[in-house]
């Protein structure tokens, strides 16, 4: 279980509101503070404080965060993303008592996850496997053993799940993607596969004012 925290470029530090003894990273929607005396970073997420020596380092629950960070949180009120780890329905994506891993990125990044080791299942009529225990649209093409993922309507491929991932134009996708059965649980990706009826319907729908 993980949470991705985005910082827009290298961290920009400024004195925290009403608590000048702390610095705040202002180019992120999350609440990240730094104690300049100890160089310790503090992050508010899933209802608790996490701490790390470096932004890109290993974050762990803060055993005894200084009172100043809580004062700063109160001063900022709702002017930050609390990173509650909830889905669109407002339910927690983590099981009770779970402490997620914190991943901080300073360049455009997507988090691909699976619940445990990847479980790849076949798609009938194709040479494709899909990752059944992931919220992401991740596929493996048999034969060349190439992974594909659909992110915001764009396809990427890699030889390993750890990457590196490269952009793939839709017209360069393996033909098997167009053969995904329309009643399959992964059929939602068909709107992003050029030449399919679903993709053509999406184009028409986008042209209707």
Coordinates of C-alpha atoms in Angstrom, one line a residue:
X1 CA 0.0 0.0 0.0
X2 CA 1.5 3.3 -1.1
X3 CA 0.7 7.0 -1.5
X4 CA 2.3 9.1 -4.3
X5 CA 3.1 12.7 -3.2
X6 CA 3.9 15.1 -6.0
X7 CA 6.2 18.1 -5.7
X8 CA 6.4 20.4 -8.8
X9 CA 10.1 20.4 -9.4
X10 CA 12.8 20.8 -6.8
X11 CA 11.3 21.7 -3.4
X12 CA 10.8 25.4 -2.7
X13 CA 11.0 26.2 1.0
X14 CA 9.4 29.2 2.6
X15 CA 8.8 30.1 6.3
X16 CA 5.6 28.4 7.5
X17 CA 2.5 30.5 8.3
X18 CA 2.4 31.7 11.9
X19 CA 5.4 29.3 12.7
X20 CA 8.5 30.9 11.3
X21 CA 10.7 28.3 13.0
X22 CA 9.5 25.9 10.4
X23 CA 9.8 25.9 6.6
X24 CA 7.1 24.7 4.2
X25 CA 7.5 23.2 0.8
X26 CA 5.2 25.5 -1.2
X27 CA 5.3 23.8 -4.6
X28 CA 3.1 20.9 -3.5
X29 CA -0.5 20.5 -2.6
X30 CA 0.5 18.3 0.4
X31 CA 1.6 19.7 3.7
X32 CA 5.3 19.1 3.9
X33 CA 7.3 21.0 6.6
X34 CA 11.0 21.1 7.4
X35 CA 12.6 21.7 10.8
X36 CA 15.7 23.7 9.7
X37 CA 17.4 22.9 13.0
X38 CA 17.3 19.1 12.5
X39 CA 16.7 19.1 8.7
X40 CA 13.9 16.7 9.4
X41 CA 10.9 16.7 7.0
X42 CA 7.4 16.2 8.2
X43 CA 4.4 15.1 6.0
X44 CA 0.7 15.0 7.0
X45 CA -1.1 12.0 5.4
X46 CA -3.8 9.5 6.4
X47 CA -4.4 11.3 9.6
X48 CA -0.9 11.2 11.0
X49 CA 2.6 12.8 10.7
X50 CA 5.3 11.0 8.8
X51 CA 9.0 12.0 9.0
X52 CA 12.1 11.6 6.8
X53 CA 15.6 13.1 6.6
X54 CA 15.2 13.7 2.9
X55 CA 12.1 14.3 0.7
X56 CA 13.0 11.3 -1.5
X57 CA 14.1 9.2 1.4
X58 CA 12.3 6.6 3.5
X59 CA 9.3 8.0 5.3
X60 CA 8.1 6.5 8.6
X61 CA 5.4 7.4 11.1
X62 CA 6.7 10.2 13.4
X63 CA 6.8 8.9 16.9
X64 CA 6.8 12.3 18.7
X65 CA 6.5 15.2 16.2
X66 CA 7.3 18.6 17.7
X67 CA 4.3 20.7 18.7
X68 CA 5.3 23.3 16.1
X69 CA 4.3 21.1 13.2
X70 CA 0.8 20.6 14.7
X71 CA 0.6 24.4 15.2
X72 CA 1.5 24.9 11.6
X73 CA -1.2 22.4 10.4
X74 CA -3.8 24.3 12.4
X75 CA -2.6 27.6 10.9
X76 CA -3.0 26.3 7.3
X77 CA -6.4 24.8 8.2
X78 CA -7.8 23.4 4.9
X79 CA -5.2 25.0 2.6
X80 CA -3.6 21.7 1.7
X81 CA -4.4 18.2 0.5
X82 CA -4.7 16.0 3.6
X83 CA -3.9 12.8 1.6
X84 CA -6.6 10.8 3.3
X85 CA -6.2 7.8 1.0
X86 CA -9.8 7.6 0.0
X87 CA -11.5 6.7 -3.3
X88 CA -14.2 8.6 -5.2
X89 CA -16.8 7.2 -2.9
X90 CA -15.1 8.5 0.2
X91 CA -14.0 5.1 1.4
X92 CA -10.4 4.4 2.6
X93 CA -8.3 2.5 0.0
X94 CA -6.3 1.0 2.9
X95 CA -7.2 -1.7 5.3
X96 CA -7.6 -0.7 9.0
X97 CA -4.3 -0.3 10.7
X98 CA -2.3 -0.1 7.4
X99 CA 0.6 2.3 7.3
X100 CA 1.2 3.1 3.6
X101 CA 4.6 3.6 2.0
X102 CA 5.2 7.3 1.1
X103 CA 6.7 8.0 -2.3
X104 CA 7.6 11.6 -3.1
X105 CA 8.3 12.6 -6.7
X106 CA 9.5 15.9 -8.1
X107 CA 8.7 15.2 -11.8
X108 CA 5.6 13.9 -13.5
X109 CA 5.0 10.4 -12.1
X110 CA 2.3 7.7 -12.1
X111 CA 1.9 5.1 -9.3
X112 CA 1.2 1.6 -10.6
X113 CA 0.1 -0.8 -7.9
X114 CA -1.0 -4.4 -7.3
X115 CA -2.3 -6.0 -4.2
X116 CA 0.5 -8.4 -3.5
X117 CA 2.5 -10.1 -6.3
X118 CA 1.0 -9.5 -9.8
X119 CA -1.7 -11.9 -10.7
X120 CA -1.8 -12.2 -14.5
X121 CA -4.9 -13.8 -16.1
X122 CA -5.6 -14.5 -19.8
X123 CA -8.0 -12.6 -22.0
X124 CA -9.9 -15.0 -24.2
X125 CA -9.2 -14.9 -27.9
X126 CA -6.0 -12.9 -27.5
X127 CA -2.3 -13.4 -26.5
X128 CA -2.8 -10.8 -23.7
X129 CA -2.7 -11.2 -20.0
X130 CA -4.2 -8.6 -17.6
X131 CA -3.2 -7.8 -14.0
X132 CA -6.3 -8.9 -12.1
X133 CA -5.2 -7.5 -8.7
X134 CA -4.4 -4.0 -9.8
X135 CA -6.5 -0.8 -10.0
X136 CA -4.4 0.1 -13.1
X137 CA -5.0 -1.1 -16.7
X138 CA -1.8 -3.3 -17.0
X139 CA -1.4 -5.9 -19.6
X140 CA 1.3 -8.4 -20.6
X141 CA 1.7 -9.4 -24.3
X142 CA 2.8 -13.1 -24.6
X143 CA 5.6 -13.9 -27.0
X144 CA 7.6 -10.6 -26.8
X145 CA 6.8 -10.5 -23.1
X146 CA 6.1 -6.7 -23.2
X147 CA 4.0 -4.9 -20.6
X148 CA 1.5 -2.2 -21.5
X149 CA -0.3 0.3 -19.3
X150 CA -3.1 2.8 -20.2
X151 CA -2.8 6.1 -18.3
X152 CA -5.2 9.0 -19.0
X153 CA -5.9 7.7 -22.5
X154 CA -2.2 7.2 -23.4
X155 CA -0.4 3.9 -23.8
X156 CA 3.0 3.1 -22.4
X157 CA 5.1 -0.1 -22.7
X158 CA 8.1 -1.7 -20.9
X159 CA 10.0 -4.9 -20.8
X160 CA 9.7 -5.1 -17.0
X161 CA 7.1 -3.7 -14.5
X162 CA 9.9 -1.6 -12.9
X163 CA 10.4 0.2 -16.3
X164 CA 11.6 2.2 -18.0
X165 CA 8.3 2.9 -19.6
X166 CA 8.0 4.5 -23.1
X167 CA 5.1 6.1 -24.8
X168 CA 3.3 4.0 -27.5
X169 CA 1.1 5.6 -30.2
X170 CA -2.3 4.0 -30.3
X171 CA -1.8 2.9 -33.9
X172 CA 1.3 0.9 -32.8
X173 CA -0.5 -1.2 -30.3
X174 CA -0.5 -5.0 -30.9
X175 CA -3.6 -6.1 -32.9
X176 CA -4.8 -8.2 -29.9
X177 CA -5.9 -5.1 -28.0
X178 CA -8.7 -4.6 -30.6
X179 CA -9.8 -8.3 -29.9
X180 CA -10.6 -7.8 -26.3
X181 CA -14.2 -9.0 -25.9
X182 CA -16.6 -6.1 -25.3
X183 CA -18.1 -7.9 -22.3
X184 CA -14.7 -8.5 -20.6
X185 CA -13.9 -6.6 -17.4
X186 CA -11.0 -4.9 -19.2
X187 CA -13.2 -3.8 -22.1
X188 CA -13.1 -0.2 -20.9
X189 CA -9.7 0.3 -22.6
X190 CA -11.3 -0.3 -26.0
X191 CA -12.1 3.4 -26.3
X192 CA -8.4 4.0 -26.4
X193 CA -7.7 1.4 -29.0
X194 CA -7.8 3.0 -32.5
X195 CA -10.1 1.4 -35.0
X196 CA -12.5 -0.2 -32.5
X197 CA -16.2 0.6 -32.5
X198 CA -15.8 2.0 -29.0
X199 CA -13.0 4.4 -30.1
X200 CA -15.1 5.6 -33.0
X201 CA -18.1 6.2 -30.8
X202 CA -15.9 8.2 -28.4
X203 CA -14.8 10.4 -31.3
X204 CA -18.4 11.1 -32.3
X205 CA -19.4 11.8 -28.7
X206 CA -16.6 14.3 -28.3
X207 CA -17.8 16.2 -31.5
X208 CA -21.4 16.7 -30.1
X209 CA -21.6 20.1 -28.3

